Short mmCIF file of C-alpha atoms in Angstrom, two decimals:
data_model
loop_
_atom_site.label_atom_id
_atom_site.label_comp_id
_atom_site.label_asym_id
_atom_site.label_seq_id
_atom_site.Cartn_x
_atom_site.Cartn_y
_atom_site.Cartn_z
CA UNK D 1298 107.16 77.79 57.45
CA UNK D 1299 109.48 80.57 56.26
CA UNK D 1300 106.50 82.89 55.86
CA UNK D 1301 105.39 82.21 59.42
CA UNK D 1302 108.87 82.94 60.80
CA UNK D 1303 109.04 86.13 58.74
CA UNK D 1304 105.69 87.30 60.08
CA UNK D 1305 106.76 86.61 63.68
CA UNK D 1306 109.94 88.64 63.15
CA UNK D 1307 107.94 91.56 61.76
CA UNK D 1308 105.51 91.43 64.70
CA UNK D 1309 108.41 91.39 67.13
CA UNK D 1310 110.08 94.39 65.50
CA UNK D 1311 106.78 96.28 65.38
CA UNK D 1312 106.13 95.58 69.05
CA UNK D 1313 109.57 96.81 70.07
CA UNK D 1314 109.45 99.92 67.85
CA UNK D 1315 106.23 101.15 69.50
CA UNK D 1316 107.97 101.33 72.86
CA UNK D 1317 111.50 102.11 71.75
CA UNK D 1318 111.33 105.79 72.67
CA UNK D 1319 110.07 104.99 76.17
CA UNK D 1320 112.33 102.06 77.01
CA UNK D 1321 114.73 104.22 79.01
CA UNK D 1322 111.98 105.41 81.36
CA UNK D 1323 109.44 102.76 82.26
CA UNK D 1324 108.70 104.16 85.72
CA UNK D 1325 105.16 105.05 86.73
CA UNK D 1326 104.73 108.55 85.34
CA UNK D 1327 102.12 111.14 84.35
CA UNK D 1328 103.37 112.97 81.27
CA UNK D 1329 100.55 115.48 80.72
CA UNK D 1330 99.83 117.98 83.53
CA UNK D 1331 96.06 117.84 83.04
CA UNK D 1332 96.07 114.20 84.17
CA UNK D 1333 96.02 113.59 87.92
CA UNK D 1334 95.59 111.02 90.68
CA UNK D 1335 96.93 107.94 88.92
CA UNK D 1336 96.22 104.95 91.14
CA UNK D 1337 96.65 101.17 90.73
CA UNK D 1338 94.77 99.16 93.34
CA UNK D 1339 93.29 95.81 94.18
CA UNK D 1340 89.54 96.51 94.59
CA UNK D 1341 89.34 93.80 97.27
CA UNK D 1342 92.37 94.90 99.32
CA UNK D 1343 93.49 98.52 99.49
CA UNK D 1344 96.85 97.60 101.08
CA UNK D 1345 97.74 95.03 98.40
CA UNK D 1346 100.67 95.86 96.06
CA UNK D 1347 99.91 96.08 92.30
CA UNK D 1348 100.31 92.34 91.77
CA UNK D 1349 97.89 89.71 90.46
CA UNK D 1350 98.37 85.94 90.29
CA UNK D 1351 98.54 84.36 86.85
CA UNK D 1352 95.37 82.52 85.79
CA UNK D 1353 93.45 83.57 88.91
CA UNK D 1354 90.41 85.71 89.67
CA UNK D 1355 92.63 88.54 90.95
CA UNK D 1356 91.88 91.99 89.55
CA UNK D 1357 93.57 95.36 89.38
CA UNK D 1358 91.88 98.70 88.79
CA UNK D 1359 93.84 101.53 87.18
CA UNK D 1360 92.08 104.86 87.73
CA UNK D 1361 92.99 108.45 86.93
CA UNK D 1362 91.42 111.84 86.19
CA UNK D 1363 91.80 114.50 83.56
CA UNK D 1364 91.00 118.07 84.56
CA UNK D 1365 88.63 118.83 81.69
CA UNK D 1366 85.03 119.64 80.84
CA UNK D 1367 84.63 116.79 78.37
CA UNK D 1368 86.09 113.34 77.85
CA UNK D 1369 88.60 112.41 75.22
CA UNK D 1370 88.95 109.08 73.42
CA UNK D 1371 91.74 107.27 75.20
CA UNK D 1372 93.28 103.87 74.56
CA UNK D 1373 95.82 101.70 76.36
CA UNK D 1374 98.36 98.97 75.65
CA UNK D 1375 100.62 96.65 77.67
CA UNK D 1376 104.35 96.03 77.44
CA UNK D 1377 105.97 92.94 78.96
CA UNK D 1378 109.20 93.75 80.79
CA UNK D 1379 112.08 91.86 82.36
CA UNK D 1380 113.17 92.12 85.99
CA UNK D 1381 114.96 95.40 85.24
CA UNK D 1382 111.72 96.88 83.81
CA UNK D 1383 113.13 97.06 80.31
CA UNK D 1384 111.14 95.45 77.43
CA UNK D 1385 111.45 91.68 77.07
CA UNK D 1386 111.84 90.02 73.69
CA UNK D 1387 108.39 88.46 73.66
CA UNK D 1388 105.99 89.45 70.89
CA UNK D 1389 102.54 90.63 71.90
CA UNK D 1390 100.80 87.38 70.93
CA UNK D 1391 103.08 85.52 73.36
CA UNK D 1392 102.21 87.55 76.43
CA UNK D 1393 98.64 88.71 75.71
CA UNK D 1394 95.32 87.09 74.89
CA UNK D 1395 93.66 89.73 72.74
CA UNK D 1396 94.75 92.75 70.74
CA UNK D 1397 97.25 95.06 72.40
CA UNK D 1398 95.23 98.22 71.91
CA UNK D 1399 91.93 98.71 73.71
CA UNK D 1400 89.57 101.63 74.21
CA UNK D 1401 88.93 103.02 77.70
CA UNK D 1402 85.16 102.86 77.76
CA UNK D 1403 84.65 103.22 81.52
CA UNK D 1404 84.64 106.96 82.27
CA UNK D 1405 82.38 109.36 84.14
CA UNK D 1406 82.17 113.08 84.94
CA UNK D 1407 82.76 114.63 88.35
CA UNK D 1408 79.72 115.34 90.49
CA UNK D 1409 79.14 118.52 92.54
CA UNK D 1410 82.79 119.60 92.45
CA UNK D 1411 84.29 123.06 91.94
CA UNK D 1412 87.02 121.59 89.74
CA UNK D 1413 85.55 119.69 86.80
CA UNK D 1414 87.24 116.46 85.77
CA UNK D 1415 86.67 113.19 83.97
CA UNK D 1416 87.45 109.96 85.83
CA UNK D 1417 88.71 106.96 83.82
CA UNK D 1418 88.94 103.32 84.94
CA UNK D 1419 90.61 100.23 83.50
CA UNK D 1420 90.10 96.81 85.06
CA UNK D 1421 92.60 94.04 84.33
CA UNK D 1422 92.33 91.29 83.25
CA UNK D 1423 89.31 91.95 81.01
CA UNK D 1424 87.63 90.46 77.95
CA UNK D 1425 89.75 92.53 75.59
CA UNK D 1426 93.11 91.89 77.23
CA UNK D 1427 94.45 89.11 79.48
CA UNK D 1428 98.11 88.44 80.36
CA UNK D 1429 99.28 84.97 79.32
CA UNK D 1430 102.61 84.88 81.12
CA UNK D 1431 104.01 86.12 84.40
CA UNK D 1432 106.39 89.05 84.73
CA UNK D 1433 106.51 92.83 84.90
CA UNK D 1434 104.00 94.81 82.84
CA UNK D 1435 103.84 98.45 81.86
CA UNK D 1436 100.45 99.92 80.95
CA UNK D 1437 100.50 103.01 78.75
CA UNK D 1438 97.53 105.30 78.12
CA UNK D 1439 97.44 107.49 75.03
CA UNK D 1440 95.07 109.56 72.92
CA UNK D 1441 93.63 107.61 70.02
CA UNK D 1442 94.99 110.24 67.59
CA UNK D 1443 98.50 110.24 69.11
CA UNK D 1444 99.51 106.64 69.92
CA UNK D 1445 103.21 107.51 70.18
CA UNK D 1446 102.65 110.12 72.90
CA UNK D 1447 101.55 108.46 76.16
CA UNK D 1448 99.73 110.71 78.61
CA UNK D 1449 100.65 108.42 81.51
CA UNK D 1450 102.05 104.98 82.27
CA UNK D 1451 102.04 102.69 85.28
CA UNK D 1452 103.62 99.44 86.40
CA UNK D 1453 102.03 96.25 87.69
CA UNK D 1454 103.10 92.61 88.04
CA UNK D 1455 101.69 89.17 87.26
CA UNK D 1456 103.09 86.44 89.50
CA UNK D 1457 103.20 82.64 89.49
CA UNK D 1458 103.21 80.33 92.51
CA UNK D 1459 106.44 78.56 91.62
CA UNK D 1460 108.37 80.00 94.56
CA UNK D 1461 107.46 80.50 98.22
CA UNK D 1462 109.12 83.32 100.13
CA UNK D 1463 109.62 83.66 103.87
CA UNK D 1464 111.61 86.08 105.97
CA UNK D 1465 111.75 88.75 108.65
CA UNK D 1466 112.94 92.34 108.93
CA UNK D 1467 114.81 93.23 112.09
CA UNK D 1468 116.77 96.01 113.77
CA UNK D 1469 119.52 93.50 114.52
CA UNK D 1470 121.84 94.09 111.59
CA UNK D 1471 125.41 93.54 110.48
CA UNK D 1472 125.92 97.31 110.99
CA UNK D 1473 124.75 97.32 114.58
CA UNK D 1474 121.80 96.38 116.76
CA UNK D 1475 118.80 98.66 117.14
CA UNK D 1476 120.42 101.71 115.55
CA UNK D 1477 119.42 103.28 112.22
CA UNK D 1478 119.18 100.18 110.02
CA UNK D 1479 116.89 97.27 109.25
CA UNK D 1480 118.08 93.98 107.79
CA UNK D 1481 116.18 91.22 106.00
CA UNK D 1482 116.75 87.53 106.59
CA UNK D 1483 114.93 85.54 103.92
CA UNK D 1484 114.69 82.32 101.95
CA UNK D 1485 113.11 81.30 98.64
CA UNK D 1486 111.90 77.74 98.03
CA UNK D 1487 111.52 76.76 94.36
CA UNK D 1488 108.71 74.47 93.21
CA UNK D 1489 108.60 72.58 89.91
CA UNK D 1490 111.90 74.02 88.62
CA UNK D 1491 114.12 70.94 88.96
CA UNK D 1492 116.63 72.08 86.32
CA UNK D 1493 117.01 75.63 87.63
CA UNK D 1494 120.52 76.86 88.41
CA UNK D 1495 119.95 79.03 91.51
CA UNK D 1496 123.27 80.82 91.05
CA UNK D 1497 122.55 81.87 87.45
CA UNK D 1498 118.83 81.61 86.67
CA UNK D 1499 117.20 83.27 89.70
CA UNK D 1500 117.15 86.96 90.56
CA UNK D 1501 115.44 88.62 93.53
CA UNK D 1502 114.46 92.29 93.83
CA UNK D 1503 113.49 94.12 97.01
CA UNK D 1504 111.63 97.41 97.53
CA UNK D 1505 111.02 99.19 100.81
CA UNK D 1506 107.40 100.42 100.96
CA UNK D 1507 107.16 100.07 97.18
CA UNK D 1508 109.55 103.02 96.78
CA UNK D 1509 111.48 102.73 93.52
CA UNK D 1510 114.66 104.54 94.71
CA UNK D 1511 115.06 101.84 97.39
CA UNK D 1512 115.28 98.98 94.85
CA UNK D 1513 117.89 96.29 95.55
CA UNK D 1514 118.79 93.31 93.36
CA UNK D 1515 120.14 89.96 94.57
CA UNK D 1516 121.69 87.91 91.78
CA UNK D 1517 123.13 85.10 93.92
CA UNK D 1518 121.96 83.50 97.16
CA UNK D 1519 124.34 83.17 100.08
CA UNK D 1520 123.83 79.41 99.99
CA UNK D 1521 121.47 76.74 98.65
CA UNK D 1522 119.88 73.98 100.74
CA UNK D 1523 118.08 71.57 98.41
CA UNK D 1524 115.38 73.63 96.65
CA UNK D 1525 115.72 76.49 99.12
CA UNK D 1526 117.80 79.58 98.38
CA UNK D 1527 119.02 81.34 101.52
CA UNK D 1528 119.73 85.08 101.58
CA UNK D 1529 121.45 86.25 104.77
CA UNK D 1530 124.20 88.68 105.78
CA UNK D 1531 124.36 90.34 102.38
CA UNK D 1532 124.95 94.12 102.10
CA UNK D 1533 121.91 94.45 99.80
CA UNK D 1534 119.66 93.21 102.62
CA UNK D 1535 120.43 96.21 104.84
CA UNK D 1536 118.16 99.26 104.47
CA UNK D 1537 118.05 102.65 106.22
CA UNK D 1538 115.16 102.20 108.64
CA UNK D 1539 113.47 105.53 107.86
CA UNK D 1540 110.54 106.73 109.93
CA UNK D 1541 106.78 106.31 109.93
CA UNK D 1542 105.02 108.27 107.22
CA UNK D 1543 103.30 111.50 108.15
CA UNK D 1544 99.61 111.68 107.27
CA UNK D 1545 96.65 113.96 106.82
CA UNK D 1546 93.00 113.65 105.84
CA UNK D 1547 90.94 116.13 103.87
CA UNK D 1548 87.68 114.29 103.35
CA UNK D 1549 85.36 117.28 103.73
CA UNK D 1550 85.38 120.94 102.79
CA UNK D 1551 83.18 121.64 105.79
CA UNK D 1552 85.69 120.96 108.56
CA UNK D 1553 89.46 120.39 108.97
CA UNK D 1554 90.45 116.73 109.11
CA UNK D 1555 93.38 114.97 110.73
CA UNK D 1556 96.60 116.94 110.35
CA UNK D 1557 94.80 119.95 108.87
CA UNK D 1558 95.15 123.35 110.51
CA UNK D 1559 92.61 125.29 108.42
CA UNK D 1560 90.77 125.38 105.12
CA UNK D 1561 89.26 128.14 103.01
CA UNK D 1562 87.62 128.60 99.64
CA UNK D 1563 90.00 130.45 97.33
CA UNK D 1564 87.73 131.59 94.52
CA UNK D 1565 87.98 128.55 92.24
CA UNK D 1566 88.64 125.71 94.69
CA UNK D 1567 89.31 125.01 98.36
CA UNK D 1568 92.74 125.47 99.95
CA UNK D 1569 93.88 123.32 102.87
CA UNK D 1570 96.73 124.31 105.17
CA UNK D 1571 98.36 121.41 106.98
CA UNK D 1572 99.74 121.79 110.47
CA UNK D 1573 103.34 122.93 110.44
CA UNK D 1574 105.79 120.02 110.37
CA UNK D 1575 109.28 119.91 111.83
CA UNK D 1576 112.32 117.67 111.43
CA UNK D 1577 112.19 114.36 113.30
CA UNK D 1578 115.78 113.17 113.08
CA UNK D 1579 116.59 114.15 116.69
CA UNK D 1580 113.23 113.13 118.15
CA UNK D 1581 112.45 109.75 119.68
CA UNK D 1582 110.52 107.24 117.61
CA UNK D 1583 106.75 107.63 117.77
CA UNK D 1584 104.59 104.68 116.73
CA UNK D 1585 101.88 105.30 114.16
CA UNK D 1586 99.79 102.94 112.05
CA UNK D 1587 100.16 104.29 108.50
CA UNK D 1588 99.38 103.21 104.95
CA UNK D 1589 103.09 102.71 104.07
CA UNK D 1590 103.02 105.77 101.82
CA UNK D 1591 99.72 105.12 100.04
CA UNK D 1592 96.82 107.49 99.48
CA UNK D 1593 93.08 106.84 99.41
CA UNK D 1594 90.63 109.07 97.52
CA UNK D 1595 87.66 109.85 99.77
CA UNK D 1596 84.92 112.42 100.26
CA UNK D 1597 82.78 111.51 103.24
CA UNK D 1598 79.44 112.63 101.72
CA UNK D 1599 80.00 111.21 98.23
CA UNK D 1600 78.31 108.04 97.01
CA UNK D 1601 81.31 107.50 94.71
CA UNK D 1602 84.41 109.28 95.95
CA UNK D 1603 86.17 108.89 92.60
CA UNK D 1604 83.57 111.30 91.20
CA UNK D 1605 82.59 113.31 94.28
CA UNK D 1606 86.00 114.08 95.78
CA UNK D 1607 87.08 117.58 94.73
CA UNK D 1608 90.51 118.89 93.81
CA UNK D 1609 91.97 121.08 96.55
CA UNK D 1610 95.25 122.96 96.95
CA UNK D 1611 97.22 121.50 99.85
CA UNK D 1612 99.75 123.76 101.60
CA UNK D 1613 102.73 121.94 103.19
CA UNK D 1614 105.13 123.69 105.56
CA UNK D 1615 108.30 122.32 107.14
CA UNK D 1616 110.00 124.24 109.94
CA UNK D 1617 113.67 123.79 109.13
CA UNK D 1618 116.62 126.11 108.48
CA UNK D 1619 117.71 126.68 104.89
CA UNK D 1620 119.81 123.84 103.47
CA UNK D 1621 122.39 125.57 101.28
CA UNK D 1622 123.33 122.61 99.08
CA UNK D 1623 120.20 120.50 99.14
CA UNK D 1624 116.56 120.50 98.08
CA UNK D 1625 113.64 119.14 100.07
CA UNK D 1626 110.78 117.24 98.40
CA UNK D 1627 107.40 115.92 99.48
CA UNK D 1628 107.34 112.20 98.69
CA UNK D 1629 104.92 109.26 98.74
CA UNK D 1630 102.57 107.45 96.39
CA UNK D 1631 101.03 110.85 95.72
CA UNK D 1632 104.18 111.81 93.74
CA UNK D 1633 105.06 108.36 92.32
CA UNK D 1634 108.60 108.91 93.66
CA UNK D 1635 109.34 111.68 91.18
CA UNK D 1636 111.55 114.59 92.24
CA UNK D 1637 110.98 117.74 90.20
CA UNK D 1638 109.48 121.21 90.48
CA UNK D 1639 106.01 119.79 91.18
CA UNK D 1640 107.01 118.48 94.62
CA UNK D 1641 110.15 120.50 95.44
CA UNK D 1642 109.68 122.83 98.41
CA UNK D 1643 110.67 126.51 98.34
CA UNK D 1644 112.30 128.23 101.29
CA UNK D 1645 110.41 131.19 102.77
CA UNK D 1646 113.15 133.41 104.23
CA UNK D 1647 110.70 135.61 106.18
CA UNK D 1648 108.92 132.72 107.88
CA UNK D 1649 112.14 130.66 108.00
CA UNK D 1650 110.53 127.48 106.78
CA UNK D 1651 109.94 125.47 103.64
CA UNK D 1652 106.63 125.65 101.76
CA UNK D 1653 104.91 123.80 98.94
CA UNK D 1654 101.48 124.08 97.31
CA UNK D 1655 100.25 120.89 95.65
CA UNK D 1656 96.89 120.19 93.94
CA UNK D 1657 95.48 116.93 95.32
CA UNK D 1658 92.19 115.13 95.28
CA UNK D 1659 90.36 114.90 98.60
CA UNK D 1660 91.26 111.85 100.66
CA UNK D 1661 93.64 110.29 103.17
CA UNK D 1662 97.33 110.74 102.36
CA UNK D 1663 100.68 109.50 103.61
CA UNK D 1664 103.75 111.60 102.89
CA UNK D 1665 107.30 112.29 104.04
CA UNK D 1666 110.07 114.78 103.39
CA UNK D 1667 113.25 113.72 101.60
CA UNK D 1668 116.38 115.68 100.76
CA UNK D 1669 118.59 115.53 97.71
CA UNK D 1670 121.84 117.36 97.00
CA UNK D 1671 121.01 120.30 94.75
CA UNK D 1672 123.69 119.36 92.21
CA UNK D 1673 123.20 115.59 92.37
CA UNK D 1674 121.31 113.44 89.89
CA UNK D 1675 120.98 110.40 92.15
CA UNK D 1676 117.69 109.46 93.77
CA UNK D 1677 116.98 110.55 97.33
CA UNK D 1678 117.22 108.07 100.14
CA UNK D 1679 113.81 106.73 101.20
CA UNK D 1680 114.75 107.44 104.80
CA UNK D 1681 114.60 111.14 104.06
CA UNK D 1682 118.35 111.71 104.13
CA UNK D 1683 120.89 112.41 101.42
CA UNK D 1684 121.72 108.78 100.80
CA UNK D 1685 124.48 106.57 102.13
CA UNK D 1686 127.17 108.13 99.97
CA UNK D 1687 126.36 111.55 101.47
CA UNK D 1688 125.55 110.59 105.05
CA UNK D 1689 128.23 112.94 106.41
CA UNK D 1690 126.88 115.89 104.47
CA UNK D 1691 125.88 118.66 106.98
CA UNK D 1692 122.28 118.58 105.75
CA UNK D 1693 121.97 114.79 105.65
CA UNK D 1694 119.33 112.92 107.58
CA UNK D 1695 117.57 116.05 108.85
CA UNK D 1696 114.00 115.62 107.75
CA UNK D 1697 112.82 112.24 109.07
CA UNK D 1698 115.71 110.33 110.61
CA UNK D 1699 116.20 106.56 110.75
CA UNK D 1700 114.45 104.69 113.57
CA UNK D 1701 114.94 100.93 113.76
CA UNK D 1702 111.42 100.52 115.20
CA UNK D 1703 109.78 101.82 111.99
CA UNK D 1704 107.15 99.46 110.57
CA UNK D 1705 108.19 99.13 106.93
CA UNK D 1706 106.89 96.67 104.37
CA UNK D 1707 109.31 95.02 101.95
CA UNK D 1708 108.17 93.82 98.52
CA UNK D 1709 110.06 90.69 97.45
CA UNK D 1710 109.90 89.59 93.79
CA UNK D 1711 111.61 86.41 92.52
CA UNK D 1712 112.40 86.13 88.79
CA UNK D 1713 113.46 83.10 86.76
CA UNK D 1714 115.50 83.45 83.55
CA UNK D 1715 116.99 80.15 82.35
CA UNK D 1716 119.60 80.15 79.60
CA UNK D 1717 118.08 80.80 76.19
CA UNK D 1718 114.81 82.29 77.42
CA UNK D 1719 113.57 85.58 75.97
CA UNK D 1720 111.83 86.93 79.06
CA UNK D 1721 111.97 86.84 82.84
CA UNK D 1722 109.21 84.94 84.64
CA UNK D 1723 107.98 86.31 87.97
CA UNK D 1724 107.77 83.01 89.86
CA UNK D 1725 106.97 84.40 93.31
CA UNK D 1726 106.02 87.57 95.17
CA UNK D 1727 105.58 88.32 98.86
CA UNK D 1728 105.45 91.20 101.34
CA UNK D 1729 107.58 91.02 104.50
CA UNK D 1730 106.92 93.39 107.41
#
């Protein structure tokens, strides 16, 4: 018995040590610049969040490219995380059926493209690896010869059906009616958790359009009615309304698609110039049916767009005066909500507008412009302004504005962590629009 306990302790320490250097940053990230177009999707529903139900036939496909002439031998592993996306205390054998290192055997080379790349795919669950418990999971990809240096990582979730979630999002808020805010009114009904303490054991997180900087956490309901937890009139339920995403399509190098002004071959690859954008804060709301920030790889002549869609250089331009104390970024799933030199716009003083060149794979893209104080380290507001704490800043809320009519989707995740447990269970997930 002592030997068994000793072995379990060693396995636990080994599991934690592998991820120790990455525990501080478990966000979806691409660490090596040659890797591009990281995407997690449900092959049966493009608009579905990266969530599968425990012990179901649900699947997720993780796909990405490396700009290269030949493939490399890549492997992946999974880390179980708590509600805060930090590693749980479960050992690998407790949350996985199978070994926690697997080869990526599904790869193929680009076809008829100017930029050569290798496309890799991972489908989960699979015969080599199947999650045993619900919760947050981080998938890390690494070179077989450098297991401690991930080339990329991405989040996904495995949910139970132990909680049902209902609610609405409305422009009628505690900060005013039909102004610049949206407020959620929601309830969570627990099933099969008779001994749960709803004021201590249950935690709810909310994301607007899957955007990580918008994350809110509810640690206590407003009230409890039997097995139903009611969340109303809480400050965390009020979000800046934002605006509809902008969008463009570049599905062919033979003609300009939606939102594209012109395209031209630049010697090594095609360049696409989008139509000039302008700030929308002072304009009336305009309805548009968007993908809530997502992108879709597509080349209209390709049999398999993952292999036939080429890499192009997309030119963004935003007609706005120079913001002296702020930076403007292009944001959306295409950037994984990162804010660095790769998506920061530069001001062109001669043309008096902001510009950015970004290499992207052909397809249909949603995007928006967000601003961040140049000296600040906080995350930008998803509404495109400088965040609530800086809403009176002269450059705040200039790029997109906040329109209460905006059609946002809110991801609601319910976690259960009873006293003495070593991991958070994800007992319910829903999308409210």
